[in-house]
XYZ file of C-alpha atoms in Angstrom:
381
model
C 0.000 0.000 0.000
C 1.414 3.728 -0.666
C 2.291 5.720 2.183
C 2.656 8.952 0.104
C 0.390 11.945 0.959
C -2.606 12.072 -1.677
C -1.857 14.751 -4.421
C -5.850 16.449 -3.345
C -5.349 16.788 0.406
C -2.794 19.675 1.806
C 0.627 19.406 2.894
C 0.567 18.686 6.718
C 3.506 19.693 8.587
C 5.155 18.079 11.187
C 7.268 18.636 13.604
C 8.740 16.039 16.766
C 6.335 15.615 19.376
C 6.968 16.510 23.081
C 6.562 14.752 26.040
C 4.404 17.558 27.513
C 0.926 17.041 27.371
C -0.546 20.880 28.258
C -0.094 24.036 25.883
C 1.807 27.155 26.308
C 0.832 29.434 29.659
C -0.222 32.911 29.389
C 0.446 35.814 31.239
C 2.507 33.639 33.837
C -0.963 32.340 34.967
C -3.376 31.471 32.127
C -3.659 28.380 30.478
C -6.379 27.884 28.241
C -8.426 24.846 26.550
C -10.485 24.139 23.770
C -13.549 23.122 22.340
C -13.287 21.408 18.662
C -16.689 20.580 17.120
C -15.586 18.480 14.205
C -18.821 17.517 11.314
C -18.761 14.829 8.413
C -18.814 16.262 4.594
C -21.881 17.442 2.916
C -23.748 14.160 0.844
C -26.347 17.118 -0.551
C -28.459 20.009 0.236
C -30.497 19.374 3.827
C -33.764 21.112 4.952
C -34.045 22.669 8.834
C -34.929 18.921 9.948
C -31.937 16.822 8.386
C -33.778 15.933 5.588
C -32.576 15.573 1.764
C -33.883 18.790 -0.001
C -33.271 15.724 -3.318
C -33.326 12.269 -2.152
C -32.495 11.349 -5.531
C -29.166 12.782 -5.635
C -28.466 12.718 -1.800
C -25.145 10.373 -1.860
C -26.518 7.613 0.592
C -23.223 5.934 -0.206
C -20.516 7.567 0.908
C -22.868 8.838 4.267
C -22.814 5.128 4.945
C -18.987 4.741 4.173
C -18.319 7.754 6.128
C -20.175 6.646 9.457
C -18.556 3.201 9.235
C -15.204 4.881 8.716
C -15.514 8.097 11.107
C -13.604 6.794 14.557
C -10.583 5.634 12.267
C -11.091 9.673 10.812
C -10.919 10.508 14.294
C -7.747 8.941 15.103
C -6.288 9.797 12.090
C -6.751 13.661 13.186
C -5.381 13.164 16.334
C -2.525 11.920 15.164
C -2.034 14.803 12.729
C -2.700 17.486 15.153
C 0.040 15.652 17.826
C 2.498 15.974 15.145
C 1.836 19.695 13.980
C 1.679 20.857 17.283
C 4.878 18.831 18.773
C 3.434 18.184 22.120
C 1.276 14.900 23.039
C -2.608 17.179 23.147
C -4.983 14.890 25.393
C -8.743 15.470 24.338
C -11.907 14.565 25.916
C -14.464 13.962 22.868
C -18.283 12.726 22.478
C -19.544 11.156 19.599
C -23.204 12.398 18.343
C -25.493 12.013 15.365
C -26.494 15.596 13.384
C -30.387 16.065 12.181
C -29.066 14.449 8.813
C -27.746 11.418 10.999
C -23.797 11.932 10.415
C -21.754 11.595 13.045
C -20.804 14.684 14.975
C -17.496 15.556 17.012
C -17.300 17.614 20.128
C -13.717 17.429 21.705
C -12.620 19.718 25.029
C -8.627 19.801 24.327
C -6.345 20.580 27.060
C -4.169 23.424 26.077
C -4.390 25.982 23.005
C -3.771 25.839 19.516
C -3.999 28.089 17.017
C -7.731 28.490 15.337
C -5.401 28.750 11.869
C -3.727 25.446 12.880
C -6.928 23.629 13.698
C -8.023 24.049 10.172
C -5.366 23.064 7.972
C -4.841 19.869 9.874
C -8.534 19.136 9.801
C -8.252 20.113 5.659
C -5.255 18.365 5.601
C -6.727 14.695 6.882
C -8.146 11.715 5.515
C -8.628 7.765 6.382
C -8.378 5.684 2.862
C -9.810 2.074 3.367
C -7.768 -0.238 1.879
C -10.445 -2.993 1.036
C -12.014 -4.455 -2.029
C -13.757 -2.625 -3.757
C -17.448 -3.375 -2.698
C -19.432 -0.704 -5.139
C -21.699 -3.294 -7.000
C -23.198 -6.607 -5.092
C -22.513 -9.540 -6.779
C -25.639 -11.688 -4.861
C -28.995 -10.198 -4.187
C -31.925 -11.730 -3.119
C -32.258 -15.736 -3.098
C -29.187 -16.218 -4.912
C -26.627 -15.863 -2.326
C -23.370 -17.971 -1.152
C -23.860 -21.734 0.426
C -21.360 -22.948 2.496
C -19.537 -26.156 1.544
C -18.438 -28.195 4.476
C -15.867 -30.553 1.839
C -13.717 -27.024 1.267
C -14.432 -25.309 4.518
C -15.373 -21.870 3.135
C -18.337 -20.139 0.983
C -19.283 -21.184 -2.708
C -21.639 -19.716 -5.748
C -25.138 -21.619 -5.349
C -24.471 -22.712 -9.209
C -20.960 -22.993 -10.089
C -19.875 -24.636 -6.739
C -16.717 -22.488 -7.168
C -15.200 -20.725 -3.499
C -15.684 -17.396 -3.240
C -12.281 -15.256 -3.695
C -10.693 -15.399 -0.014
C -10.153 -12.365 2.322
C -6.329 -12.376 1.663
C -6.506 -12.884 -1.926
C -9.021 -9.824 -2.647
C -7.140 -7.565 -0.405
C -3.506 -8.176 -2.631
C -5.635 -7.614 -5.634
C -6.687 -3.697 -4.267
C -4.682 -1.000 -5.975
C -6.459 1.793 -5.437
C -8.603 2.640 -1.401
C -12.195 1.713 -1.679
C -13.377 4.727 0.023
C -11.639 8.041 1.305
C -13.474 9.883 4.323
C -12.802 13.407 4.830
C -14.405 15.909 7.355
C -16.675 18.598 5.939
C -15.743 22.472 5.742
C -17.393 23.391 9.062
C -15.018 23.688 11.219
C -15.518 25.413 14.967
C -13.420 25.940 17.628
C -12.765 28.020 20.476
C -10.422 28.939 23.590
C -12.015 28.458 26.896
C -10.031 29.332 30.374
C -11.284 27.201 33.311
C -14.262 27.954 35.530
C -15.918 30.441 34.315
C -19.638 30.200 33.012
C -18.820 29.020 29.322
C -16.633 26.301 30.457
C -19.507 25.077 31.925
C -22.132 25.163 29.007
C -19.343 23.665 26.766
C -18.737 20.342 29.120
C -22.873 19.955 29.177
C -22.229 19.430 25.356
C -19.868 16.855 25.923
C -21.986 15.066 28.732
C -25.334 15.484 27.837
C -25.310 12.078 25.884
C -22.939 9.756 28.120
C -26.436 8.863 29.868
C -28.032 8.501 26.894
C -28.168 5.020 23.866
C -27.797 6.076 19.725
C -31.195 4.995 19.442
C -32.629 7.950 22.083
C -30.725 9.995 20.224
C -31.383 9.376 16.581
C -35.105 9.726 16.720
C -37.364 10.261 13.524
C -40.573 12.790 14.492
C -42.001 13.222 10.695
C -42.515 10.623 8.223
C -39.993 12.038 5.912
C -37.514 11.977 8.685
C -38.199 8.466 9.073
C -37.581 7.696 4.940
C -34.345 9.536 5.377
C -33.076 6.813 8.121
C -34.685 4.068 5.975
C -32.443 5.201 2.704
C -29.236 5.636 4.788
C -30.032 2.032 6.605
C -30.801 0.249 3.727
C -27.433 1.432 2.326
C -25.897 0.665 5.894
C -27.114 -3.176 5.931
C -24.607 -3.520 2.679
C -21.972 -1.583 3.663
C -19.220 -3.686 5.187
C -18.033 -2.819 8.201
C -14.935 -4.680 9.046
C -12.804 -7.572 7.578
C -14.867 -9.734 9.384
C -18.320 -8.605 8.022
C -20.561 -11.126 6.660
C -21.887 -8.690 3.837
C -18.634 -9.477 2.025
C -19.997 -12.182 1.092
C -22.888 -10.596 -1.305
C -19.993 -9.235 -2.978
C -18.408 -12.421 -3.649
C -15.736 -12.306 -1.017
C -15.110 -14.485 1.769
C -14.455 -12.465 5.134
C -12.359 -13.365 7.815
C -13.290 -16.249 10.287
C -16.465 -17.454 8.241
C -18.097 -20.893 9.061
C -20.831 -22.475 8.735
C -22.975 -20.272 11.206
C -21.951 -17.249 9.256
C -25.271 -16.177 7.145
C -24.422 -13.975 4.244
C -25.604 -10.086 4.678
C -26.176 -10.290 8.297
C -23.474 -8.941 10.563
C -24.201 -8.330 14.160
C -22.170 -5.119 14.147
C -23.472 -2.212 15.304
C -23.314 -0.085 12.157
C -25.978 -1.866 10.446
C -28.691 -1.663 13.397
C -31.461 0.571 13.033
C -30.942 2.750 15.858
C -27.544 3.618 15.312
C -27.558 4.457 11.908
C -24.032 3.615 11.387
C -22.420 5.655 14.718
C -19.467 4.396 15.801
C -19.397 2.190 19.033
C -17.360 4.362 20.311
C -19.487 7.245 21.777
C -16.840 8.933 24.448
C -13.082 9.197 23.645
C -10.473 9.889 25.835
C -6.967 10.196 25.426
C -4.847 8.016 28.151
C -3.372 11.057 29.650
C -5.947 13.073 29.398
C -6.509 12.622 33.848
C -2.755 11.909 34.214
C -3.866 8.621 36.078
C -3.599 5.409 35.186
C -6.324 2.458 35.036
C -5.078 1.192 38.195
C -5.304 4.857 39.865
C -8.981 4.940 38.718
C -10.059 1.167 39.883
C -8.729 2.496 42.966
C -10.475 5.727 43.025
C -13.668 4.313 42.678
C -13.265 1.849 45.616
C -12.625 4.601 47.771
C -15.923 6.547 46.668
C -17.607 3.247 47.382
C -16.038 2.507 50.801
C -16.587 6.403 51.625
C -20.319 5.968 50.790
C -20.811 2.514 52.656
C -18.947 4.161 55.677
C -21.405 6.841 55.841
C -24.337 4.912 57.050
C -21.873 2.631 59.096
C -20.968 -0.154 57.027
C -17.592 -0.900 56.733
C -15.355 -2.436 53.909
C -11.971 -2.818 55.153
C -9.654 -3.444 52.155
C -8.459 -7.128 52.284
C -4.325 -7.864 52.388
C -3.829 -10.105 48.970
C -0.327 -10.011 49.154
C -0.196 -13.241 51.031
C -2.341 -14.891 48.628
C -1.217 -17.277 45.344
C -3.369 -16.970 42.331
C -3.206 -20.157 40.206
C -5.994 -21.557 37.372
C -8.010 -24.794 38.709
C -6.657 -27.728 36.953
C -9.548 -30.119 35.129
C -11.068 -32.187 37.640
C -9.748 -30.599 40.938
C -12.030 -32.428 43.831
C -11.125 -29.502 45.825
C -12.982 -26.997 43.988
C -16.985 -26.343 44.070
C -19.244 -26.745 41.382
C -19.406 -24.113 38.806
C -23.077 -23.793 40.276
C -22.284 -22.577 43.466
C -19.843 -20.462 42.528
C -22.006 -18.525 40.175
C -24.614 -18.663 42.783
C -22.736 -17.304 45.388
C -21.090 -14.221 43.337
C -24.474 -13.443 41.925
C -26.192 -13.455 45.790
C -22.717 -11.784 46.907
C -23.388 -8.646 44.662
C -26.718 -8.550 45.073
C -25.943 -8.114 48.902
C -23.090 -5.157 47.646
C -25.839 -3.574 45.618
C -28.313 -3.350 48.353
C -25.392 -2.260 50.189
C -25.050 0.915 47.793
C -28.525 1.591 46.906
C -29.346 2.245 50.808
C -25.778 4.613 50.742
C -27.452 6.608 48.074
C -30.501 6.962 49.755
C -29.657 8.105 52.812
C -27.222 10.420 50.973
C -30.740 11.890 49.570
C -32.243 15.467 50.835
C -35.075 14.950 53.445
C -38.388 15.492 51.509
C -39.356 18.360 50.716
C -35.815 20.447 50.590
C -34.319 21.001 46.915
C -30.442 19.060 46.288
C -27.958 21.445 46.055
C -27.014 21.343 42.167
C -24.995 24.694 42.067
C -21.479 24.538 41.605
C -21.220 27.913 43.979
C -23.132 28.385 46.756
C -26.967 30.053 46.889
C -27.272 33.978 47.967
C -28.723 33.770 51.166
């Protein structure tokens, strides 16, 4: 595959990134973030509600290709923007669907880059998917592939022939089946720490952690709902990874088929209904972006835990492991219980810990009556 830059995308330039992970200070005092909203290209003209103005030339297509492909467009930028910049940028980002149903980006960035910068990097990437090409389907309808348990892999229904393997298509490729870009709209903006706009911008970025794709992407007119039909019906043919059992309506044999595969139905979450083709991944965050690692968190939240259990007088007291071997059972071990009782016994043992919490919370609650105290600053008196 060519590593060269595409000759219709922008230089990017690069410089060797730093081990720092917050931008310049300001003023010996001031060090501002960011909020990036990044948006998918245009597939046509759109009305107020997301709708084609021209469903006939609205490119269902590549808004398909383009939701499949968007996280790897995501990383992609990332990377770009680390290597302009020179210093390791750690980003807290949410993943949302727009009226039209294409993803959306809204990314809090620790530090501040230039508005300039922002832009030519986000001109200046793509993602190209280096797959088959996959523009015309090869079986439709009742003639699809059967699988032949004599070869081990998918045949045509008349010829008896395999289907072209995974490996073999891919050495065949010469030019990317797709190239995602982001669209022209670009926003971003400097934000310096609590003050009333920092505020408003991290409800944007929280406001769907709580919340599933298919709450979200909701159709309230009837020619919202023929929008999501078209872009579905082009979803449930789009593949969506090398493993994707639509490959096989275009004659190619994915990765790990068998027998239980069924051709055109993959279980992955860009061709459901409700997601419309969003990535999995709803919140991103960079590694760094807390400066603690996994183990620091696992061990933050046992402390909330323990604090909250304390509070109404049940204690936790950490147990000493260190004195303790862990080994796998060996097949057959007398000494061990059945797998019954085990399961039984964790499932009744956090039942008991979420009883535990549940009466922590409650007695955590206001008495009735009296309003919680959801401002950050205190009330006037």
């Amino acid at each position: 595959r060519s590593t060269k830059r595409r000759q219709d995308a922008p230089d990017l330039p690069t410089r060797k990134v730093a081990k720092t992970t917050v931008g310049r200070e300001f003023a010996g005092r001031f060090r501002p973030s960011m909020f990036v909203t990044l948006t998918c290209d245009t597939y046509g003209r759109v009305r107020e509600d997301g709708t084609p103005v021209d469903s006939g030339s609205y490119d269902y297509r590549r808004a398909a290709r383009d939701a499949v492909h968007f996280s790897s467009l995501v990383d992609r930028w990332w990377q770009n923007l680390r290597r302009v910049v020179g210093w390791d940028v750690q980003y807290f980002a949410t993943v949302e669907p727009q009226k039209r149903a294409a993803p959306h980006l809204h990314t809090a960035i620790r530090g501040s880059i230039s508005h300039e910068v922002i832009r030519l990097v986000t001109a200046a990437t793509y993602h190209q998917v280096w797959w088959p090409n996959h523009d015309r389907l090869v079986y439709d309808g009742d003639q699809i592939p059967v699988w032949d348990s004599r070869t081990g892999s998918f045949v045509d229904p008349e010829t008896r022939h395999p289907l072209t393997g995974w490996h073999d298509a891919v050495e065949t490729v010469e030019e990317p089946a797709h190239v995602v870009r982001f669209g022209r709209q670009v926003h971003s903006k400097g934000i310096l720490g609590n003050t009333e706009e920092a505020g408003r911008h991290i409800g944007y970025l929280t406001k769907y952690l709580t919340k599933s794709t298919g709450e979200v992407v909701e159709a309230t007119s009837i020619r919202q709902r023929d929008h999501h039909d078209r872009l579905h019906a082009e979803l449930s043919i789009t593949p969506c990874s090398p493993r994707c059992a639509v490959w096989l309506l275009y004659g190619i044999q994915p990765l790990g088929a068998n027998a239980k595969t069924t051709p055109g139905r993959c279980k992955g979450r860009a061709h459901r209904r409700s997601t419309l083709g969003l990535p999995g991944r709803r919140v991103l965050v960079s590694r760094k972006w807390s400066g603690k690692s996994l183990a620091d968190h696992k061990a933050d939240r046992k402390r909330f835990v323990r604090d909250m259990l304390a509070s109404v007088g049940i204690e936790k007291p950490e147990r000493d492991t260190s004195r303790l071997i862990w080994r796998k059972v060996a097949p057959g071990d007398q000494q061990v219980p059945p797998r019954a009782h085990l399961l039984m016994r964790a499932i009744a043992e956090r039942i008991t810990w979420r009883a535990e919490y549940d009466r922590a919370l409650l007695a955590a609650q206001p008495p009735p009556g009296q309003h919680p105290q959801t401002s950050a600053t205190p009330l006037a008196a």
